[in-house]
Amino acid sequence: MSERLPEDELTYYTGDACISCTSCMSNCPVMEATQDYDGPKLVAPAHGRMHFSEEDIERSLELCSNCKTCDRSCPNGVSVSTLNLLQKGVYYRTHKHPMRDLMISRPEPLAKLITGLPMGASLANMGIKVANSLGMLSMMGLAGKRTMPAYTNKTFLSRMKSIKQPKSDKKIVFYVGCSINYNTPEIGEAFVKVMNHNGYEVLVDPAFVCCGSPLIVTGYLDAARKNVDTNVDRLLYWKQEGIPVVSCCTSCSYALRKEYEELYGEKQMKEAGSNVYDAFEFLEMLDAKGQLKTDFKEESIRFMYHQPCHLKSAGIGTPAAQVLKHVPGVAVELADAGCCGICGNYGYRKERYDVSMKVGEQLFKRILLSQPDSVICDCPTCRQQIEHGTHKEAIHPIMVLARNYKYE
Ligand code: SF4
Ligand code: SF4
């Protein structure tokens, strides 16, 4: 039987702590982008307390992107985004989702099926392109103006089997996540290379499943519980073994370390989350202990770093930008231009495409004005949005470390 977090820790997530200061309203990027959104204060704390009709709640709730800017701007610690997600979950217990939501909320089973078939990824990638050019994605409720992430023919977990790592007493468990496993396995390979170079052996645990974030943001809170429980069990196991769990995706790591606990309020979720680290947070910790290898080749390049919203909410600063300072010739400028607007599957919904692009405008302008050689960012969907909005390459910062270390 799972134990609830103590009441005083849960009040943090209720609307009763709201003092109606409207700080969340003036900081919400969606509210700035569209007049259709009633805004965080009215939608979450006020509706939560006043029990308006379901229609009122739903109309505006769907516009919340879960960027969590409101939470960070609230002087009284109200987790407005959590209240929104909880209300959405309640709404969808009695209301039907559009068919499209089934697909965008469950990337893992679909990717598993596609990449498990011979030539499945190539055929699916081609099929998606053709379907898009015929307007079929748009008919399905997807943002047809976007390029969908391509599947890989060889997943990271299958590549991992042939990576020869030096044995070490220092170990970490890599939480791979759907995007790296099925779309960008090269990021996972780069991470293993970097950790091996720093004396760590990287373990993977195939029992981990999708973090559940796509289900959570689409309003399938009950369905997400299965993913949450599986992952919490595995996190607790690794915590007991004394081996940290590290992720290269800031949305996965935020879900594992904080969002489960915020949404479901159970003690074991908080305990499980305390053993989760973001990749660059872990590397920065090694650096602080004087244990980070800094034998880098010089590369003359200028990056702009975009800090993902979920990394901001984790409250750990900009570890990637700090660690990259060790690479000679590499200059990193912080974009500091707010939310990119895509917010997981939000910007992939046809009806949210315009709002999503409007929210990202400030960041796009900042990048285009500065004209860096490349953009770096630790979140896969932020990178897709940046490439879509600026036509500039956006890469994971681990790629920069991996290509600049001097290997024997
Ligand atoms: S999570 Fe983002 S979009 Fe939603 S209410 Fe908060 S600031 Fe606005
Ligand atoms: S910022 Fe916090 S206290 Fe102020 S209105 Fe929003 S939820 Fe209420």
Coordinates of C-alpha atoms and ligand atoms in Angstrom, one line a residue:
M1 CA 0.0 0.0 0.0
S2 CA 1.5 3.3 -1.0
E3 CA 1.9 6.1 1.5
R4 CA 0.7 9.7 0.8
L5 CA 3.0 12.6 1.3
P6 CA 2.2 14.6 4.5
E7 CA -0.6 17.1 4.1
D8 CA 1.7 20.1 4.6
E9 CA 3.7 19.1 1.5
L10 CA 0.5 18.6 -0.5
T11 CA -1.0 22.0 0.3
Y12 CA 1.7 23.4 -1.9
Y13 CA -0.2 22.0 -4.8
T14 CA -3.7 23.3 -3.9
G15 CA -5.3 26.5 -5.1
D16 CA -5.9 27.5 -1.4
A17 CA -2.4 29.0 -1.3
C18 CA -3.3 31.4 -4.1
I19 CA -3.2 35.1 -3.0
S20 CA -4.6 36.4 -6.4
C21 CA -1.4 38.4 -7.1
T22 CA -1.7 37.6 -10.9
S23 CA 2.0 37.1 -11.3
C24 CA 1.3 33.8 -13.1
M25 CA -1.0 35.7 -15.5
S26 CA 1.6 38.2 -16.5
N27 CA 4.2 35.5 -17.1
C28 CA 2.1 32.9 -18.9
P29 CA 3.5 32.7 -22.5
V30 CA 0.2 31.2 -23.9
M31 CA -1.8 34.1 -22.4
E32 CA 0.5 36.5 -24.2
A33 CA 0.1 34.6 -27.4
T34 CA -3.7 34.3 -27.5
Q35 CA -6.7 36.0 -26.1
D36 CA -8.6 32.7 -26.0
Y37 CA -6.8 31.5 -22.9
D38 CA -8.3 32.5 -19.6
G39 CA -4.9 32.2 -17.9
P40 CA -3.4 30.2 -15.1
K41 CA -5.0 32.0 -12.1
L42 CA -8.5 31.7 -13.4
V43 CA -8.1 28.2 -14.8
A44 CA -6.3 26.5 -12.0
P45 CA -6.6 28.0 -8.6
A46 CA -9.9 29.9 -9.1
H47 CA -11.7 27.1 -11.0
G48 CA -10.4 24.6 -8.6
R49 CA -12.0 26.4 -5.7
M50 CA -15.2 27.7 -7.3
H51 CA -16.2 24.5 -9.1
F52 CA -17.3 26.2 -12.4
S53 CA -19.0 24.1 -14.9
E54 CA -17.1 21.4 -16.8
E55 CA -17.5 23.2 -20.1
D56 CA -15.8 26.3 -18.6
I57 CA -12.9 24.3 -17.3
E58 CA -12.3 22.4 -20.5
R59 CA -12.5 25.2 -22.9
S60 CA -9.5 27.0 -21.5
L61 CA -7.6 24.1 -20.0
E62 CA -6.7 22.7 -23.4
L63 CA -4.7 25.8 -24.1
C64 CA -2.3 25.3 -21.2
S65 CA 1.0 23.9 -22.6
N66 CA 2.4 22.7 -19.3
C67 CA 5.5 24.9 -19.7
K68 CA 5.4 25.5 -15.9
T69 CA 6.3 29.2 -16.2
C70 CA 3.4 30.0 -13.9
D71 CA 4.7 27.7 -11.1
R72 CA 8.1 29.4 -11.3
S73 CA 6.6 32.8 -11.1
C74 CA 4.2 32.2 -8.2
P75 CA 5.4 33.9 -5.0
N76 CA 3.3 31.5 -2.9
G77 CA 4.5 28.3 -4.4
V78 CA 1.3 27.2 -6.0
S79 CA 1.9 24.6 -8.7
V80 CA -0.6 25.9 -11.1
S81 CA 0.5 23.6 -14.0
T82 CA -0.1 20.5 -11.7
L83 CA -3.6 21.8 -10.9
N84 CA -4.3 22.1 -14.6
L85 CA -3.0 18.6 -15.3
L86 CA -5.1 17.2 -12.5
Q87 CA -8.3 18.9 -13.7
K88 CA -7.6 17.7 -17.2
G89 CA -7.3 14.2 -15.9
V90 CA -10.6 14.5 -14.1
Y91 CA -12.3 15.9 -17.2
Y92 CA -11.1 13.0 -19.5
R93 CA -12.5 10.4 -17.0
T94 CA -15.9 11.3 -18.4
H95 CA -15.2 12.9 -21.8
K96 CA -13.9 11.3 -25.0
H97 CA -10.5 12.2 -26.5
P98 CA -10.2 12.9 -30.2
M99 CA -8.6 9.8 -32.0
R100 CA -5.5 11.8 -32.7
D101 CA -4.7 12.0 -28.9
L102 CA -4.4 8.2 -28.7
M103 CA -1.4 8.4 -31.1
I104 CA 0.4 11.5 -29.8
S105 CA 0.1 10.3 -26.2
R106 CA 1.7 6.8 -26.8
P107 CA 4.9 7.2 -28.7
E108 CA 6.5 4.1 -27.3
P109 CA 4.2 1.2 -28.4
L110 CA 4.0 2.7 -31.9
A111 CA 7.8 3.2 -32.2
K112 CA 8.4 -0.3 -30.8
L113 CA 6.1 -1.8 -33.5
I114 CA 7.7 0.3 -36.3
T115 CA 11.4 -0.3 -35.4
G116 CA 10.7 -4.0 -34.7
L117 CA 9.8 -4.7 -38.3
P118 CA 12.5 -5.3 -41.0
M119 CA 12.9 -1.9 -42.8
G120 CA 10.0 -0.7 -40.6
A121 CA 11.6 2.7 -39.8
S122 CA 12.5 3.5 -43.4
L123 CA 9.1 2.6 -44.6
A124 CA 7.4 4.5 -41.8
N125 CA 9.5 7.6 -42.4
M126 CA 8.7 7.5 -46.1
G127 CA 5.0 6.8 -45.4
I128 CA 4.8 9.8 -43.0
K129 CA 6.4 12.1 -45.6
V130 CA 4.0 11.0 -48.3
A131 CA 1.0 11.2 -46.0
N132 CA 2.0 14.7 -45.0
S133 CA 2.3 15.9 -48.6
L134 CA -1.2 14.5 -49.3
G135 CA -2.5 16.5 -46.3
M136 CA -3.4 13.3 -44.4
L137 CA -1.5 14.3 -41.2
S138 CA -3.5 17.5 -41.1
M139 CA -6.7 15.5 -41.6
M140 CA -5.7 13.4 -38.6
G141 CA -5.5 16.5 -36.4
L142 CA -1.7 16.8 -36.6
A143 CA 0.3 20.0 -37.4
G144 CA 1.1 19.2 -41.0
K145 CA 3.4 22.1 -41.3
R146 CA 5.9 20.3 -39.1
T147 CA 8.4 17.6 -40.0
M148 CA 7.7 14.5 -37.8
P149 CA 10.8 13.1 -36.0
A150 CA 12.3 10.2 -38.1
Y151 CA 12.6 6.7 -36.7
T152 CA 15.9 4.9 -36.6
N153 CA 16.5 1.5 -38.2
K154 CA 18.5 0.4 -35.1
T155 CA 17.4 1.4 -31.7
F156 CA 19.8 2.6 -29.0
L157 CA 19.0 -0.4 -26.8
S158 CA 20.0 -2.8 -29.7
R159 CA 23.2 -0.7 -30.5
M160 CA 24.1 -0.8 -26.8
K161 CA 24.5 -4.6 -27.0
S162 CA 27.6 -4.2 -29.3
I163 CA 29.2 -1.2 -27.4
K164 CA 32.3 -2.5 -25.6
Q165 CA 32.7 -0.6 -22.3
P166 CA 35.6 -0.8 -19.9
K167 CA 34.5 -2.4 -16.6
S168 CA 34.4 0.0 -13.7
D169 CA 33.3 0.1 -10.0
K170 CA 31.8 3.5 -10.8
K171 CA 28.4 2.8 -12.5
I172 CA 25.3 4.7 -13.5
V173 CA 22.1 3.6 -15.0
F174 CA 21.1 5.4 -18.2
Y175 CA 17.4 6.1 -18.4
V176 CA 17.2 6.1 -22.3
G177 CA 13.7 7.4 -23.0
C178 CA 11.7 7.1 -26.2
S179 CA 13.3 9.8 -28.2
I180 CA 16.8 8.6 -27.9
N181 CA 15.9 4.9 -28.2
Y182 CA 13.7 5.2 -31.3
N183 CA 14.7 8.5 -33.0
T184 CA 18.2 9.7 -32.0
P185 CA 20.3 6.8 -30.8
E186 CA 23.5 8.7 -31.6
I187 CA 22.8 10.9 -28.5
G188 CA 22.8 7.8 -26.3
E189 CA 26.0 6.6 -27.9
A190 CA 27.7 9.9 -27.3
F191 CA 26.6 9.8 -23.7
V192 CA 28.1 6.3 -23.1
K193 CA 31.3 7.6 -24.7
V194 CA 31.5 10.6 -22.4
M195 CA 30.7 8.6 -19.3
N196 CA 33.2 5.8 -20.2
H197 CA 35.9 8.5 -20.7
N198 CA 35.1 9.8 -17.2
G199 CA 35.6 6.3 -15.8
Y200 CA 32.0 5.2 -15.5
E201 CA 30.4 2.1 -16.8
V202 CA 26.9 2.7 -18.2
L203 CA 24.1 0.2 -17.4
V204 CA 20.8 0.1 -19.1
D205 CA 17.6 -1.3 -17.6
P206 CA 15.2 -2.5 -20.3
A207 CA 12.4 -2.8 -17.6
F208 CA 12.1 1.0 -17.7
V209 CA 9.2 2.3 -19.8
C210 CA 8.3 5.7 -21.3
C211 CA 8.3 8.3 -18.6
G212 CA 4.6 8.8 -19.3
S213 CA 4.8 12.5 -19.9
P214 CA 3.0 12.4 -23.3
L215 CA 0.1 10.6 -21.6
I216 CA 0.1 13.0 -18.7
V217 CA 0.0 16.2 -20.8
T218 CA -2.8 14.7 -23.1
G219 CA -5.0 14.1 -20.0
Y220 CA -4.6 10.3 -19.7
L221 CA -3.6 10.5 -16.0
D222 CA -5.1 7.1 -15.1
A223 CA -3.4 5.3 -18.0
A224 CA -0.1 7.0 -17.1
R225 CA -0.1 5.4 -13.7
K226 CA 1.1 2.1 -15.2
N227 CA 4.2 3.8 -16.5
V228 CA 4.7 5.7 -13.3
D229 CA 4.5 2.6 -11.1
T230 CA 6.8 0.6 -13.3
N231 CA 9.4 3.4 -13.4
V232 CA 9.1 4.1 -9.7
D233 CA 9.8 0.4 -8.9
R234 CA 12.9 0.4 -11.0
L235 CA 14.1 3.8 -9.6
L236 CA 13.7 2.5 -6.0
Y237 CA 15.6 -0.7 -7.0
W238 CA 18.6 1.3 -8.3
K239 CA 18.5 3.6 -5.4
Q240 CA 18.8 0.6 -3.1
E241 CA 21.7 -0.7 -5.2
G242 CA 23.4 2.7 -4.7
I243 CA 23.5 3.4 -8.5
P244 CA 22.2 6.8 -9.8
V245 CA 19.9 7.0 -12.7
V246 CA 20.8 9.6 -15.3
S247 CA 18.8 10.9 -18.3
C248 CA 19.7 12.9 -21.4
C249 CA 16.2 14.3 -21.8
T250 CA 15.1 17.1 -19.4
S251 CA 11.4 16.3 -19.8
C252 CA 11.9 12.6 -18.9
S253 CA 14.1 13.6 -15.9
Y254 CA 11.6 16.1 -14.7
A255 CA 8.8 13.6 -14.9
L256 CA 10.8 11.0 -13.0
R257 CA 12.2 13.3 -10.3
K258 CA 9.3 15.7 -9.7
E259 CA 6.2 15.4 -11.8
Y260 CA 5.1 11.9 -10.5
E261 CA 5.2 13.2 -7.0
E262 CA 3.4 16.4 -7.8
L263 CA 0.6 14.6 -9.6
Y264 CA 0.0 11.5 -7.5
G265 CA 1.4 12.7 -4.1
E266 CA 3.0 9.5 -2.9
K267 CA 6.0 9.3 -0.6
Q268 CA 7.8 6.5 -2.6
M269 CA 7.7 8.7 -5.8
K270 CA 9.6 11.5 -3.9
E271 CA 12.1 8.9 -2.7
A272 CA 12.5 7.4 -6.2
G273 CA 12.9 10.8 -7.8
S274 CA 15.8 11.7 -5.4
N275 CA 18.0 9.2 -7.3
V276 CA 17.5 10.8 -10.7
Y277 CA 19.9 13.2 -12.4
D278 CA 20.1 15.1 -15.6
A279 CA 23.2 14.2 -17.6
F280 CA 24.8 17.6 -17.4
E281 CA 23.8 18.0 -13.8
F282 CA 25.7 14.8 -13.1
L283 CA 28.7 16.0 -15.1
E284 CA 28.7 19.3 -13.3
M285 CA 28.7 17.5 -10.0
L286 CA 31.8 15.5 -11.1
D287 CA 33.3 18.9 -12.1
A288 CA 32.6 20.3 -8.6
K289 CA 34.5 17.3 -7.1
G290 CA 37.4 17.8 -9.5
Q291 CA 36.6 14.5 -11.2
L292 CA 35.5 15.7 -14.6
K293 CA 38.0 14.9 -17.4
T294 CA 38.9 18.1 -19.2
D295 CA 41.2 16.7 -21.9
F296 CA 39.5 18.4 -24.8
K297 CA 40.6 19.2 -28.3
E298 CA 40.0 22.8 -29.4
E299 CA 37.0 23.6 -31.5
S300 CA 36.4 27.1 -32.7
I301 CA 32.6 27.4 -32.6
R302 CA 29.9 29.7 -31.2
F303 CA 26.8 28.1 -29.7
M304 CA 23.5 29.6 -28.4
Y305 CA 22.1 27.6 -25.5
H306 CA 18.3 27.3 -25.0
Q307 CA 17.4 26.2 -21.5
P308 CA 14.3 24.0 -21.7
C309 CA 11.3 24.9 -19.4
H310 CA 11.4 21.6 -17.5
L311 CA 15.1 22.1 -16.8
K312 CA 14.3 25.6 -15.4
S313 CA 11.6 24.0 -13.2
A314 CA 14.2 21.4 -11.9
G315 CA 16.0 24.4 -10.5
I316 CA 19.5 23.3 -11.3
G317 CA 20.6 26.2 -13.5
T318 CA 22.3 25.6 -16.9
P319 CA 24.8 22.8 -16.2
A320 CA 25.4 22.1 -19.9
A321 CA 26.6 25.7 -20.5
Q322 CA 28.8 25.5 -17.4
V323 CA 30.4 22.2 -18.4
L324 CA 31.0 23.3 -22.0
K325 CA 33.1 26.2 -20.7
H326 CA 35.9 23.6 -20.3
V327 CA 36.2 23.0 -24.1
P328 CA 38.7 25.4 -25.5
G329 CA 37.4 27.6 -28.4
V330 CA 33.8 26.8 -27.6
A331 CA 31.7 29.9 -26.8
V332 CA 28.2 29.5 -25.3
E333 CA 25.7 32.3 -25.2
L334 CA 22.5 31.8 -23.2
A335 CA 19.4 32.5 -25.2
D336 CA 17.3 33.5 -22.2
A337 CA 14.3 34.1 -24.4
G338 CA 11.5 32.2 -22.7
C339 CA 9.6 29.1 -23.7
C340 CA 10.2 27.7 -27.3
G341 CA 6.4 27.0 -27.5
I342 CA 6.4 23.3 -28.5
C343 CA 6.0 21.8 -25.0
G344 CA 6.1 18.1 -25.9
N345 CA 3.2 17.1 -28.1
Y346 CA 1.3 20.5 -27.7
G347 CA 2.8 22.0 -30.8
Y348 CA 2.2 18.9 -32.8
R349 CA -1.6 19.3 -32.4
K350 CA -3.0 21.0 -35.5
E351 CA -5.1 23.4 -33.5
R352 CA -2.2 24.5 -31.3
Y353 CA 0.4 25.0 -34.1
D354 CA -0.1 28.8 -34.4
V355 CA 0.0 29.4 -30.6
S356 CA 3.0 27.3 -30.3
M357 CA 4.9 29.2 -33.0
K358 CA 3.8 32.6 -31.6
V359 CA 5.1 31.6 -28.1
G360 CA 8.5 30.6 -29.7
E361 CA 8.8 33.9 -31.7
Q362 CA 11.0 35.6 -29.1
L363 CA 13.4 32.7 -29.0
F364 CA 13.5 32.4 -32.8
K365 CA 14.3 36.2 -33.2
R366 CA 17.0 36.0 -30.5
I367 CA 18.7 33.1 -32.4
L368 CA 18.3 34.7 -35.8
L369 CA 19.7 38.0 -34.6
S370 CA 22.7 36.4 -32.9
Q371 CA 23.4 34.0 -35.7
P372 CA 25.3 31.4 -33.7
D373 CA 27.0 28.5 -35.6
S374 CA 24.6 26.1 -33.9
V375 CA 22.1 25.9 -31.1
I376 CA 22.4 23.5 -28.2
C377 CA 19.6 22.3 -26.1
D378 CA 19.0 19.2 -23.9
C379 CA 15.3 18.6 -24.9
P380 CA 14.3 16.8 -28.1
T381 CA 11.1 18.6 -28.8
C382 CA 12.7 22.1 -28.1
R383 CA 15.4 21.2 -30.7
Q384 CA 12.7 20.3 -33.2
Q385 CA 10.9 23.6 -32.6
I386 CA 14.1 25.6 -32.9
E387 CA 15.1 23.9 -36.2
H388 CA 11.5 24.4 -37.5
G389 CA 11.3 28.1 -36.4
T390 CA 14.9 29.2 -37.4
H391 CA 16.2 26.6 -39.9
K392 CA 19.3 26.5 -37.7
E393 CA 20.8 23.2 -36.6
A394 CA 20.0 22.4 -32.9
I395 CA 22.0 19.6 -31.2
H396 CA 22.2 17.9 -27.8
P397 CA 25.2 19.4 -25.8
I398 CA 26.5 15.9 -25.1
M399 CA 27.4 15.6 -28.8
V400 CA 29.9 18.5 -28.3
L401 CA 31.6 16.8 -25.4
A402 CA 31.7 13.4 -27.2
R403 CA 33.4 14.9 -30.3
N404 CA 35.9 17.0 -28.4
Y405 CA 37.3 14.5 -25.9
K406 CA 40.8 13.2 -26.7
Y407 CA 40.4 9.5 -26.8
E408 CA 43.4 7.1 -26.6
Ligands
SF4_1 S1 1.9 25.9 -17.6 FE1 2.5 27.5 -19.0 S2 0.8 27.7 -20.4 FE2 0.0 26.6 -18.6 S3 -0.8 28.1 -17.3 FE3 1.3 27.8 -16.7 S4 2.5 29.4 -17.8 FE4 0.5 29.2 -18.8
SF4_2 S1 1.1 33.7 -9.0 FE1 0.4 32.2 -7.5 S2 -0.5 33.4 -5.9 FE2 -0.4 34.7 -7.7 S3 -2.3 34.5 -8.7 FE3 -1.0 33.0 -9.6 S4 -1.3 31.1 -8.4 FE4 -2.2 32.8 -7.2

